[in-house]
PDB file of C-alpha atoms in Angstrom:
ATOM      1  CA  MET A   1      -9.953  46.126  27.469  1.00 35.00           C
ATOM      2  CA  SER A   2     -11.973  46.507  24.308  1.00 41.00           C
ATOM      3  CA  ASP A   3     -11.827  50.298  24.596  1.00 48.00           C
ATOM      4  CA  PRO A   4      -8.195  51.382  25.059  1.00 48.00           C
ATOM      5  CA  SER A   5      -9.081  55.099  24.934  1.00 56.00           C
ATOM      6  CA  GLY A   6      -8.889  55.444  28.732  1.00 65.00           C
ATOM      7  CA  GLN A   7      -5.311  54.132  28.929  1.00 78.00           C
ATOM      8  CA  PHE A   8      -2.198  56.115  29.772  1.00 90.00           C
ATOM      9  CA  LYS A   9      -0.026  57.046  26.792  1.00 93.00           C
ATOM     10  CA  SER A  10       3.732  57.476  26.629  1.00 94.00           C
ATOM     11  CA  LEU A  11       4.749  61.095  26.081  1.00 91.00           C
ATOM     12  CA  SER A  12       7.798  59.915  24.093  1.00 91.00           C
ATOM     13  CA  SER A  13       6.279  57.395  21.716  1.00 93.00           C
ATOM     14  CA  GLY A  14       2.512  57.890  21.890  1.00 93.00           C
ATOM     15  CA  ARG A  15       2.104  54.179  22.675  1.00 95.00           C
ATOM     16  CA  LEU A  16      -0.454  52.970  25.197  1.00 96.00           C
ATOM     17  CA  VAL A  17       1.045  51.849  28.514  1.00 96.00           C
ATOM     18  CA  VAL A  18       0.159  48.310  29.604  1.00 96.00           C
ATOM     19  CA  PRO A  19      -1.866  48.754  32.828  1.00 94.00           C
ATOM     20  CA  GLY A  20       0.257  48.469  35.960  1.00 94.00           C
ATOM     21  CA  TRP A  21       3.598  49.067  34.233  1.00 96.00           C
ATOM     22  CA  THR A  22       4.603  52.324  35.939  1.00 95.00           C
ATOM     23  CA  GLY A  23       6.190  52.899  39.344  1.00 94.00           C
ATOM     24  CA  LEU A  24       7.262  49.268  39.730  1.00 95.00           C
ATOM     25  CA  ILE A  25       9.777  49.922  42.508  1.00 94.00           C
ATOM     26  CA  PRO A  26       8.976  52.680  45.030  1.00 94.00           C
ATOM     27  CA  GLY A  27      11.640  55.385  44.959  1.00 93.00           C
ATOM     28  CA  LEU A  28      13.019  54.419  41.529  1.00 93.00           C
ATOM     29  CA  PRO A  29      11.864  56.410  38.501  1.00 94.00           C
ATOM     30  CA  ASP A  30      10.408  54.867  35.348  1.00 95.00           C
ATOM     31  CA  ALA A  31      13.646  55.261  33.405  1.00 95.00           C
ATOM     32  CA  VAL A  32      13.203  52.941  30.412  1.00 97.00           C
ATOM     33  CA  GLU A  33      10.265  52.669  28.016  1.00 97.00           C
ATOM     34  CA  ILE A  34      10.061  49.324  26.241  1.00 97.00           C
ATOM     35  CA  GLY A  35       7.821  49.423  23.162  1.00 97.00           C
ATOM     36  CA  PHE A  36       6.578  46.421  21.223  1.00 96.00           C
ATOM     37  CA  ASP A  37       6.371  46.277  17.416  1.00 93.00           C
ATOM     38  CA  LEU A  38       4.570  43.330  15.832  1.00 90.00           C
ATOM     39  CA  GLY A  39       5.116  42.097  12.303  1.00 86.00           C
ATOM     40  CA  PRO A  40       2.129  42.944  10.094  1.00 87.00           C
ATOM     41  CA  HIS A  41       1.366  39.247   9.551  1.00 85.00           C
ATOM     42  CA  ASP A  42       1.094  38.745  13.324  1.00 88.00           C
ATOM     43  CA  LEU A  43      -1.749  41.261  13.725  1.00 87.00           C
ATOM     44  CA  THR A  44      -4.217  38.718  12.310  1.00 87.00           C
ATOM     45  CA  ARG A  45      -3.284  35.945  14.755  1.00 88.00           C
ATOM     46  CA  GLU A  46      -6.335  34.917  16.726  1.00 87.00           C
ATOM     47  CA  TYR A  47      -4.763  33.403  19.850  1.00 90.00           C
ATOM     48  CA  ALA A  48      -1.258  34.885  20.043  1.00 93.00           C
ATOM     49  CA  CYS A  49      -0.039  36.920  22.989  1.00 95.00           C
ATOM     50  CA  LEU A  50       3.031  38.477  24.521  1.00 95.00           C
ATOM     51  CA  LEU A  51       3.951  37.504  28.068  1.00 96.00           C
ATOM     52  CA  VAL A  52       6.049  40.283  29.608  1.00 97.00           C
ATOM     53  CA  GLU A  53       7.833  39.840  32.957  1.00 97.00           C
ATOM     54  CA  TYR A  54       9.917  42.267  35.013  1.00 97.00           C
ATOM     55  CA  TRP A  55      12.490  40.802  37.386  1.00 96.00           C
ATOM     56  CA  ALA A  56      13.897  43.420  39.795  1.00 94.00           C
ATOM     57  CA  THR A  57      16.390  40.776  40.979  1.00 93.00           C
ATOM     58  CA  PRO A  58      17.059  37.212  39.798  1.00 92.00           C
ATOM     59  CA  GLU A  59      14.864  36.014  42.691  1.00 93.00           C
ATOM     60  CA  ASP A  60      12.112  38.641  42.447  1.00 89.00           C
ATOM     61  CA  LEU A  61       9.453  38.403  39.735  1.00 94.00           C
ATOM     62  CA  THR A  62       8.000  41.875  40.270  1.00 95.00           C
ATOM     63  CA  LEU A  63       5.315  41.985  37.584  1.00 96.00           C
ATOM     64  CA  GLN A  64       3.952  39.778  34.822  1.00 97.00           C
ATOM     65  CA  SER A  65       1.391  40.723  32.147  1.00 97.00           C
ATOM     66  CA  VAL A  66      -0.239  39.012  29.199  1.00 96.00           C
ATOM     67  CA  LEU A  67      -0.780  41.252  26.182  1.00 94.00           C
ATOM     68  CA  PRO A  68      -3.042  39.692  23.521  1.00 94.00           C
ATOM     69  CA  VAL A  69      -2.039  40.399  19.941  1.00 92.00           C
ATOM     70  CA  ARG A  70      -5.634  41.568  19.386  1.00 91.00           C
ATOM     71  CA  ALA A  71      -4.768  44.574  21.583  1.00 92.00           C
ATOM     72  CA  PHE A  72      -2.391  45.760  18.831  1.00 90.00           C
ATOM     73  CA  ALA A  73      -5.120  45.647  16.206  1.00 87.00           C
ATOM     74  CA  ALA A  74      -7.393  47.657  18.539  1.00 87.00           C
ATOM     75  CA  ALA A  75      -4.670  50.244  19.250  1.00 89.00           C
ATOM     76  CA  PRO A  76      -2.597  51.037  16.138  1.00 84.00           C
ATOM     77  CA  GLU A  77      -0.347  53.364  18.175  1.00 90.00           C
ATOM     78  CA  GLY A  78       1.047  50.249  19.885  1.00 92.00           C
ATOM     79  CA  TRP A  79       1.848  49.296  23.471  1.00 96.00           C
ATOM     80  CA  CYS A  80       4.741  49.799  25.883  1.00 97.00           C
ATOM     81  CA  VAL A  81       5.856  49.222  29.472  1.00 97.00           C
ATOM     82  CA  PHE A  82       8.016  51.313  31.791  1.00 97.00           C
ATOM     83  CA  VAL A  83      10.727  49.896  34.056  1.00 97.00           C
ATOM     84  CA  PRO A  84      13.393  51.324  36.375  1.00 97.00           C
ATOM     85  CA  ALA A  85      17.041  51.364  35.288  1.00 95.00           C
ATOM     86  CA  ARG A  86      17.789  47.976  36.813  1.00 94.00           C
ATOM     87  CA  GLY A  87      16.658  44.376  36.574  1.00 96.00           C
ATOM     88  CA  ARG A  88      15.642  42.222  33.631  1.00 96.00           C
ATOM     89  CA  VAL A  89      12.656  42.047  31.332  1.00 97.00           C
ATOM     90  CA  LEU A  90      11.585  38.790  29.721  1.00 96.00           C
ATOM     91  CA  VAL A  91       9.401  39.010  26.609  1.00 96.00           C
ATOM     92  CA  ARG A  92       7.792  35.804  25.352  1.00 95.00           C
ATOM     93  CA  ALA A  93       5.739  35.576  22.167  1.00 93.00           C
ATOM     94  CA  LEU A  94       3.277  32.677  22.126  1.00 93.00           C
ATOM     95  CA  ASP A  95       0.768  31.375  19.618  1.00 92.00           C
ATOM     96  CA  PRO A  96      -0.722  27.990  20.594  1.00 91.00           C
ATOM     97  CA  GLN A  97      -2.858  27.674  17.457  1.00 87.00           C
ATOM     98  CA  PRO A  98      -0.379  26.375  14.873  1.00 85.00           C
ATOM     99  CA  ASN A  99       1.069  22.902  15.098  1.00 84.00           C
ATOM    100  CA  PRO A 100       3.708  23.005  16.430  1.00 86.00           C
ATOM    101  CA  PRO A 101       2.994  26.131  18.510  1.00 89.00           C
ATOM    102  CA  ALA A 102       5.002  29.289  17.830  1.00 87.00           C
ATOM    103  CA  LEU A 103       7.158  30.174  20.849  1.00 89.00           C
ATOM    104  CA  ALA A 104       9.947  32.724  21.257  1.00 89.00           C
ATOM    105  CA  SER A 105      11.573  34.505  24.188  1.00 92.00           C
ATOM    106  CA  HIS A 106      14.098  37.259  24.745  1.00 92.00           C
ATOM    107  CA  TRP A 107      15.732  38.716  27.886  1.00 95.00           C
ATOM    108  CA  LEU A 108      16.527  42.422  28.187  1.00 95.00           C
ATOM    109  CA  ASN A 109      19.130  43.280  30.828  1.00 96.00           C
ATOM    110  CA  ILE A 110      18.551  46.827  32.074  1.00 95.00           C
ATOM    111  CA  ASP A 111      21.844  48.506  32.973  1.00 94.00           C
ATOM    112  CA  PRO A 112      21.635  50.690  36.106  1.00 94.00           C
ATOM    113  CA  ARG A 113      23.527  53.412  34.182  1.00 95.00           C
ATOM    114  CA  THR A 114      20.762  53.659  31.556  1.00 94.00           C
ATOM    115  CA  PRO A 115      19.743  57.320  31.276  1.00 95.00           C
ATOM    116  CA  GLU A 116      16.195  58.191  32.258  1.00 94.00           C
ATOM    117  CA  GLY A 117      14.029  58.600  29.154  1.00 94.00           C
ATOM    118  CA  THR A 118      15.664  55.782  27.186  1.00 95.00           C
ATOM    119  CA  VAL A 119      13.274  54.100  24.725  1.00 96.00           C
ATOM    120  CA  VAL A 120      13.863  50.512  23.601  1.00 95.00           C
ATOM    121  CA  THR A 121      11.835  48.759  20.910  1.00 95.00           C
ATOM    122  CA  VAL A 122      11.304  45.009  20.801  1.00 95.00           C
ATOM    123  CA  ALA A 123      10.361  43.724  17.341  1.00 92.00           C
ATOM    124  CA  VAL A 124       8.189  40.608  17.403  1.00 89.00           C
ATOM    125  CA  SER A 125       7.678  38.564  14.249  1.00 86.00           C
ATOM    126  CA  LEU A 126       6.440  35.015  14.706  1.00 82.00           C
ATOM    127  CA  PRO A 127       7.062  32.520  11.888  1.00 78.00           C
ATOM    128  CA  LEU A 128       4.220  31.810   9.497  1.00 70.00           C
ATOM    129  CA  SER A 129       2.437  28.491   9.882  1.00 58.00           C
ATOM    130  CA  PRO A 130       2.149  26.271   6.800  1.00 53.00           C
ATOM    131  CA  GLY A 131      -0.866  27.386   4.783  1.00 52.00           C
ATOM    132  CA  ARG A 132      -1.240  30.661   6.684  1.00 49.00           C
ATOM    133  CA  ASN A 133      -1.867  33.712   4.528  1.00 51.00           C
ATOM    134  CA  PRO A 134       0.316  36.642   5.709  1.00 49.00           C
ATOM    135  CA  LEU A 135      -2.151  39.230   4.392  1.00 47.00           C
ATOM    136  CA  PRO A 136      -4.714  40.842   6.734  1.00 48.00           C
ATOM    137  CA  GLY A 137      -7.954  38.897   6.736  1.00 48.00           C
ATOM    138  CA  GLY A 138      -6.161  35.774   5.531  1.00 45.00           C
TER     139      GLY A 138
END
């Protein structure tokens, strides 16, 4: 995935679509676009990633993807996923490099009444490690 130029792009936001994140449930439209915004200091993290999961039902993990933070540096337009208007999305931000590791998670409950075309943005900003320079290249 070093060359994201062949990826699908969202018509609404211009973000690249994480591969596999369209048409998750046959017969249900891709109603909600979930975009990810990273804090500028997170773009320089070497090992960080986002783990994104879609649960159509509480028992059904439908799709799970790992999105390395490096993908955001390679694609300044950003990344997004599409989900139907139902289920839950779990977004986890992970960076195993600092001690202790940086870990965060957030659930998004998708209301079945959500209008098609809704765009949601998830802001991700991991805490700085001691001694870590927040400036690019630091």
